[in-house]
Amino acid sequence: MTLVQCRCMETIIILTAVLQGLAISLGVGSSTLAIVNFFVAIADGKIDEIERKMMGVVYVVLRIAMVAILATTLLLIAMSYQTGISVSQGAQLTILAVLFINAVLMTKHLMPSKYGPSIQAGSWYALSIVSSLAAMEIIEYTYTLFAIVYVIWLVLVTIIVNGVMAWLRPR
């Protein structure tokens, strides 16, 4: 590989990583808005048309972020195929799979609102944390440790989200 090819590949990797970071930020921010909008919408016991419309816009932004993250993650993995998939890349792929599966189940109304929103919110924040750890080159963890912490995190977020929902619901 020539020096020019090397620099070109390095530039593509950097740009892809930056786009991935922007997409994750967009997803985390949109997820935060989605859960807050959901809380506000259920507080009066019904989701009116304006609330539904605003939540719909946020969900479109979330889907754009998810597709951008998937594309950039797969591109980064493809560009580093010689070294194999790292633990953080495996963790990111797992979280992305959970995000996509949960989004589909929520869209088809197969995932109860008791779990769906908290899985989405918790997964977005987990993805942000995992990518931040990878960017800081803190990769001294195993996939098993990641999986255990991720499940505990999702349970904790589910307890918090359901607690807030119970507190907000009209008495």
PDB file of C-alpha atoms in Angstrom:
ATOM      1  CA  MET A   1       0.000   0.000   0.000  1.00  0.00           C
ATOM      2  CA  THR A   2       1.421   3.389  -0.956  1.00  0.00           C
ATOM      3  CA  LEU A   3       1.637   6.359   1.374  1.00  0.00           C
ATOM      4  CA  VAL A   4      -1.168   8.098  -0.533  1.00  0.00           C
ATOM      5  CA  GLN A   5      -3.420   5.043  -0.226  1.00  0.00           C
ATOM      6  CA  CYS A   6      -2.587   4.806   3.465  1.00  0.00           C
ATOM      7  CA  ARG A   7      -3.452   8.453   4.108  1.00  0.00           C
ATOM      8  CA  CYS A   8      -6.659   8.130   2.082  1.00  0.00           C
ATOM      9  CA  MET A   9      -7.727   5.078   4.091  1.00  0.00           C
ATOM     10  CA  GLU A  10      -6.849   6.861   7.338  1.00  0.00           C
ATOM     11  CA  THR A  11      -8.923   9.883   6.280  1.00  0.00           C
ATOM     12  CA  ILE A  12     -11.904   7.654   5.427  1.00  0.00           C
ATOM     13  CA  ILE A  13     -11.657   5.919   8.804  1.00  0.00           C
ATOM     14  CA  ILE A  14     -11.491   9.255  10.655  1.00  0.00           C
ATOM     15  CA  LEU A  15     -14.456  10.692   8.722  1.00  0.00           C
ATOM     16  CA  THR A  16     -16.478   7.523   9.283  1.00  0.00           C
ATOM     17  CA  ALA A  17     -15.696   7.562  13.016  1.00  0.00           C
ATOM     18  CA  VAL A  18     -16.707  11.235  13.231  1.00  0.00           C
ATOM     19  CA  LEU A  19     -19.974  10.517  11.387  1.00  0.00           C
ATOM     20  CA  GLN A  20     -20.605   7.596  13.729  1.00  0.00           C
ATOM     21  CA  GLY A  21     -20.061   9.880  16.735  1.00  0.00           C
ATOM     22  CA  LEU A  22     -22.453  12.466  15.311  1.00  0.00           C
ATOM     23  CA  ALA A  23     -25.071   9.785  14.610  1.00  0.00           C
ATOM     24  CA  ILE A  24     -24.762   8.421  18.155  1.00  0.00           C
ATOM     25  CA  SER A  25     -25.134  11.944  19.550  1.00  0.00           C
ATOM     26  CA  LEU A  26     -28.201  12.479  17.389  1.00  0.00           C
ATOM     27  CA  GLY A  27     -29.628   9.176  18.581  1.00  0.00           C
ATOM     28  CA  VAL A  28     -28.978   9.827  22.273  1.00  0.00           C
ATOM     29  CA  GLY A  29     -30.468  13.315  22.048  1.00  0.00           C
ATOM     30  CA  SER A  30     -33.488  12.115  20.101  1.00  0.00           C
ATOM     31  CA  SER A  31     -33.965   9.199  22.478  1.00  0.00           C
ATOM     32  CA  THR A  32     -33.918  11.601  25.409  1.00  0.00           C
ATOM     33  CA  LEU A  33     -36.547  13.753  23.694  1.00  0.00           C
ATOM     34  CA  ALA A  34     -38.604  10.664  22.836  1.00  0.00           C
ATOM     35  CA  ILE A  35     -38.752   9.457  26.438  1.00  0.00           C
ATOM     36  CA  VAL A  36     -39.444  12.959  27.792  1.00  0.00           C
ATOM     37  CA  ASN A  37     -42.183  13.476  25.181  1.00  0.00           C
ATOM     38  CA  PHE A  38     -43.628  10.094  26.146  1.00  0.00           C
ATOM     39  CA  PHE A  39     -43.662  11.090  29.826  1.00  0.00           C
ATOM     40  CA  VAL A  40     -45.379  14.393  29.039  1.00  0.00           C
ATOM     41  CA  ALA A  41     -47.881  12.672  26.736  1.00  0.00           C
ATOM     42  CA  ILE A  42     -48.973  10.057  29.286  1.00  0.00           C
ATOM     43  CA  ALA A  43     -49.165  12.521  32.180  1.00  0.00           C
ATOM     44  CA  ASP A  44     -52.731  13.535  31.291  1.00  0.00           C
ATOM     45  CA  GLY A  45     -53.800   9.976  30.497  1.00  0.00           C
ATOM     46  CA  LYS A  46     -54.060  10.329  26.731  1.00  0.00           C
ATOM     47  CA  ILE A  47     -51.766  11.058  23.816  1.00  0.00           C
ATOM     48  CA  ASP A  48     -53.387  13.793  21.756  1.00  0.00           C
ATOM     49  CA  GLU A  49     -52.797  14.440  18.052  1.00  0.00           C
ATOM     50  CA  ILE A  50     -50.176  17.174  18.551  1.00  0.00           C
ATOM     51  CA  GLU A  51     -48.210  15.006  20.981  1.00  0.00           C
ATOM     52  CA  ARG A  52     -48.421  12.057  18.582  1.00  0.00           C
ATOM     53  CA  LYS A  53     -47.207  14.264  15.702  1.00  0.00           C
ATOM     54  CA  MET A  54     -44.228  15.596  17.688  1.00  0.00           C
ATOM     55  CA  MET A  55     -43.283  12.091  18.828  1.00  0.00           C
ATOM     56  CA  GLY A  56     -43.516  10.921  15.206  1.00  0.00           C
ATOM     57  CA  VAL A  57     -40.951  13.500  14.105  1.00  0.00           C
ATOM     58  CA  VAL A  58     -38.589  12.434  16.888  1.00  0.00           C
ATOM     59  CA  TYR A  59     -38.996   8.769  15.878  1.00  0.00           C
ATOM     60  CA  VAL A  60     -38.040   9.623  12.279  1.00  0.00           C
ATOM     61  CA  VAL A  61     -34.870  11.327  13.535  1.00  0.00           C
ATOM     62  CA  LEU A  62     -34.146   8.253  15.688  1.00  0.00           C
ATOM     63  CA  ARG A  63     -34.494   5.975  12.666  1.00  0.00           C
ATOM     64  CA  ILE A  64     -32.122   8.172  10.644  1.00  0.00           C
ATOM     65  CA  ALA A  65     -29.598   8.002  13.483  1.00  0.00           C
ATOM     66  CA  MET A  66     -29.971   4.206  13.706  1.00  0.00           C
ATOM     67  CA  VAL A  67     -29.346   3.714   9.981  1.00  0.00           C
ATOM     68  CA  ALA A  68     -26.356   6.089  10.072  1.00  0.00           C
ATOM     69  CA  ILE A  69     -24.874   4.262  13.064  1.00  0.00           C
ATOM     70  CA  LEU A  70     -25.378   0.875  11.474  1.00  0.00           C
ATOM     71  CA  ALA A  71     -23.764   2.002   8.210  1.00  0.00           C
ATOM     72  CA  THR A  72     -20.769   3.646   9.894  1.00  0.00           C
ATOM     73  CA  THR A  73     -20.250   0.759  12.328  1.00  0.00           C
ATOM     74  CA  LEU A  74     -20.308  -1.815   9.532  1.00  0.00           C
ATOM     75  CA  LEU A  75     -17.966   0.342   7.452  1.00  0.00           C
ATOM     76  CA  LEU A  76     -15.501   0.682  10.342  1.00  0.00           C
ATOM     77  CA  ILE A  77     -15.624  -3.073  10.960  1.00  0.00           C
ATOM     78  CA  ALA A  78     -15.086  -3.774   7.254  1.00  0.00           C
ATOM     79  CA  MET A  79     -12.089  -1.444   7.179  1.00  0.00           C
ATOM     80  CA  SER A  80     -10.534  -3.198  10.159  1.00  0.00           C
ATOM     81  CA  TYR A  81     -11.313  -6.734   8.977  1.00  0.00           C
ATOM     82  CA  GLN A  82      -7.661  -7.783   9.279  1.00  0.00           C
ATOM     83  CA  THR A  83      -7.632  -7.268  13.040  1.00  0.00           C
ATOM     84  CA  GLY A  84     -11.043  -8.846  13.639  1.00  0.00           C
ATOM     85  CA  ILE A  85     -14.003  -7.501  15.563  1.00  0.00           C
ATOM     86  CA  SER A  86     -13.021  -5.914  18.866  1.00  0.00           C
ATOM     87  CA  VAL A  87     -15.001  -6.324  22.088  1.00  0.00           C
ATOM     88  CA  SER A  88     -16.299  -2.754  21.775  1.00  0.00           C
ATOM     89  CA  GLN A  89     -17.387  -3.372  18.161  1.00  0.00           C
ATOM     90  CA  GLY A  90     -19.145  -6.573  19.266  1.00  0.00           C
ATOM     91  CA  ALA A  91     -20.818  -4.619  22.066  1.00  0.00           C
ATOM     92  CA  GLN A  92     -21.893  -1.917  19.616  1.00  0.00           C
ATOM     93  CA  LEU A  93     -23.334  -4.509  17.226  1.00  0.00           C
ATOM     94  CA  THR A  94     -25.236  -6.136  20.097  1.00  0.00           C
ATOM     95  CA  ILE A  95     -26.692  -2.819  21.217  1.00  0.00           C
ATOM     96  CA  LEU A  96     -27.609  -1.941  17.625  1.00  0.00           C
ATOM     97  CA  ALA A  97     -29.367  -5.292  17.248  1.00  0.00           C
ATOM     98  CA  VAL A  98     -31.338  -4.609  20.436  1.00  0.00           C
ATOM     99  CA  LEU A  99     -32.206  -1.085  19.223  1.00  0.00           C
ATOM    100  CA  PHE A 100     -33.430  -2.346  15.836  1.00  0.00           C
ATOM    101  CA  ILE A 101     -35.352  -5.347  17.167  1.00  0.00           C
ATOM    102  CA  ASN A 102     -36.973  -3.308  19.942  1.00  0.00           C
ATOM    103  CA  ALA A 103     -37.897  -0.497  17.508  1.00  0.00           C
ATOM    104  CA  VAL A 104     -39.585  -2.984  15.173  1.00  0.00           C
ATOM    105  CA  LEU A 105     -41.424  -4.649  18.059  1.00  0.00           C
ATOM    106  CA  MET A 106     -42.557  -1.256  19.408  1.00  0.00           C
ATOM    107  CA  THR A 107     -43.699  -0.133  15.941  1.00  0.00           C
ATOM    108  CA  LYS A 108     -45.745  -3.310  15.529  1.00  0.00           C
ATOM    109  CA  HIS A 109     -47.099  -2.865  19.085  1.00  0.00           C
ATOM    110  CA  LEU A 110     -45.601  -6.208  20.131  1.00  0.00           C
ATOM    111  CA  MET A 111     -43.379  -4.699  22.834  1.00  0.00           C
ATOM    112  CA  PRO A 112     -45.278  -3.486  25.918  1.00  0.00           C
ATOM    113  CA  SER A 113     -44.758   0.159  26.889  1.00  0.00           C
ATOM    114  CA  LYS A 114     -43.615  -1.192  30.251  1.00  0.00           C
ATOM    115  CA  TYR A 115     -40.361  -2.314  28.586  1.00  0.00           C
ATOM    116  CA  GLY A 116     -39.974  -0.794  25.112  1.00  0.00           C
ATOM    117  CA  PRO A 117     -39.164   2.843  25.944  1.00  0.00           C
ATOM    118  CA  SER A 118     -36.718   1.912  28.690  1.00  0.00           C
ATOM    119  CA  ILE A 119     -34.930  -0.613  26.468  1.00  0.00           C
ATOM    120  CA  GLN A 120     -34.565   2.040  23.763  1.00  0.00           C
ATOM    121  CA  ALA A 121     -33.386   4.780  26.117  1.00  0.00           C
ATOM    122  CA  GLY A 122     -31.064   2.475  28.034  1.00  0.00           C
ATOM    123  CA  SER A 123     -29.598   1.081  24.824  1.00  0.00           C
ATOM    124  CA  TRP A 124     -28.928   4.519  23.357  1.00  0.00           C
ATOM    125  CA  TYR A 125     -27.062   5.572  26.480  1.00  0.00           C
ATOM    126  CA  ALA A 126     -25.203   2.233  26.567  1.00  0.00           C
ATOM    127  CA  LEU A 127     -24.148   2.737  22.940  1.00  0.00           C
ATOM    128  CA  SER A 128     -22.855   6.198  23.776  1.00  0.00           C
ATOM    129  CA  ILE A 129     -20.894   4.872  26.751  1.00  0.00           C
ATOM    130  CA  VAL A 130     -19.400   1.949  24.819  1.00  0.00           C
ATOM    131  CA  SER A 131     -18.345   4.198  21.928  1.00  0.00           C
ATOM    132  CA  SER A 132     -16.861   6.727  24.361  1.00  0.00           C
ATOM    133  CA  LEU A 133     -14.867   3.992  26.090  1.00  0.00           C
ATOM    134  CA  ALA A 134     -13.611   2.790  22.696  1.00  0.00           C
ATOM    135  CA  ALA A 135     -12.632   6.346  21.696  1.00  0.00           C
ATOM    136  CA  MET A 136     -10.639   6.681  24.920  1.00  0.00           C
ATOM    137  CA  GLU A 137      -9.122   3.273  24.158  1.00  0.00           C
ATOM    138  CA  ILE A 138     -10.540   1.815  27.361  1.00  0.00           C
ATOM    139  CA  ILE A 139     -11.054  -1.653  25.989  1.00  0.00           C
ATOM    140  CA  GLU A 140      -9.968  -3.740  28.949  1.00  0.00           C
ATOM    141  CA  TYR A 141     -13.259  -5.560  29.376  1.00  0.00           C
ATOM    142  CA  THR A 142     -14.668  -8.796  28.072  1.00  0.00           C
ATOM    143  CA  TYR A 143     -17.824  -9.313  26.096  1.00  0.00           C
ATOM    144  CA  THR A 144     -19.258 -11.285  29.020  1.00  0.00           C
ATOM    145  CA  LEU A 145     -18.665  -8.366  31.386  1.00  0.00           C
ATOM    146  CA  PHE A 146     -20.264  -6.015  28.859  1.00  0.00           C
ATOM    147  CA  ALA A 147     -23.331  -8.292  28.546  1.00  0.00           C
ATOM    148  CA  ILE A 148     -23.787  -8.543  32.323  1.00  0.00           C
ATOM    149  CA  VAL A 149     -23.443  -4.783  32.852  1.00  0.00           C
ATOM    150  CA  TYR A 150     -25.723  -4.068  29.864  1.00  0.00           C
ATOM    151  CA  VAL A 151     -28.508  -6.301  31.234  1.00  0.00           C
ATOM    152  CA  ILE A 152     -28.178  -4.796  34.719  1.00  0.00           C
ATOM    153  CA  TRP A 153     -28.261  -1.312  33.149  1.00  0.00           C
ATOM    154  CA  LEU A 154     -31.436  -2.115  31.169  1.00  0.00           C
ATOM    155  CA  VAL A 155     -33.143  -3.468  34.315  1.00  0.00           C
ATOM    156  CA  LEU A 156     -32.172  -0.307  36.228  1.00  0.00           C
ATOM    157  CA  VAL A 157     -33.422   1.985  33.449  1.00  0.00           C
ATOM    158  CA  THR A 158     -36.664  -0.026  33.225  1.00  0.00           C
ATOM    159  CA  ILE A 159     -37.247   0.405  36.972  1.00  0.00           C
ATOM    160  CA  ILE A 160     -36.594   4.157  36.706  1.00  0.00           C
ATOM    161  CA  VAL A 161     -38.748   4.677  33.595  1.00  0.00           C
ATOM    162  CA  ASN A 162     -41.639   2.646  35.020  1.00  0.00           C
ATOM    163  CA  GLY A 163     -41.341   4.528  38.307  1.00  0.00           C
ATOM    164  CA  VAL A 164     -41.587   7.856  36.487  1.00  0.00           C
ATOM    165  CA  MET A 165     -44.508   6.571  34.387  1.00  0.00           C
ATOM    166  CA  ALA A 166     -46.361   5.416  37.519  1.00  0.00           C
ATOM    167  CA  TRP A 167     -45.722   8.739  39.213  1.00  0.00           C
ATOM    168  CA  LEU A 168     -46.900  10.739  36.149  1.00  0.00           C
ATOM    169  CA  ARG A 169     -50.029   8.756  35.308  1.00  0.00           C
ATOM    170  CA  PRO A 170     -53.205  10.485  36.425  1.00  0.00           C
ATOM    171  CA  ARG A 171     -54.510   9.142  39.696  1.00  0.00           C
TER     172      ARG A 171
END
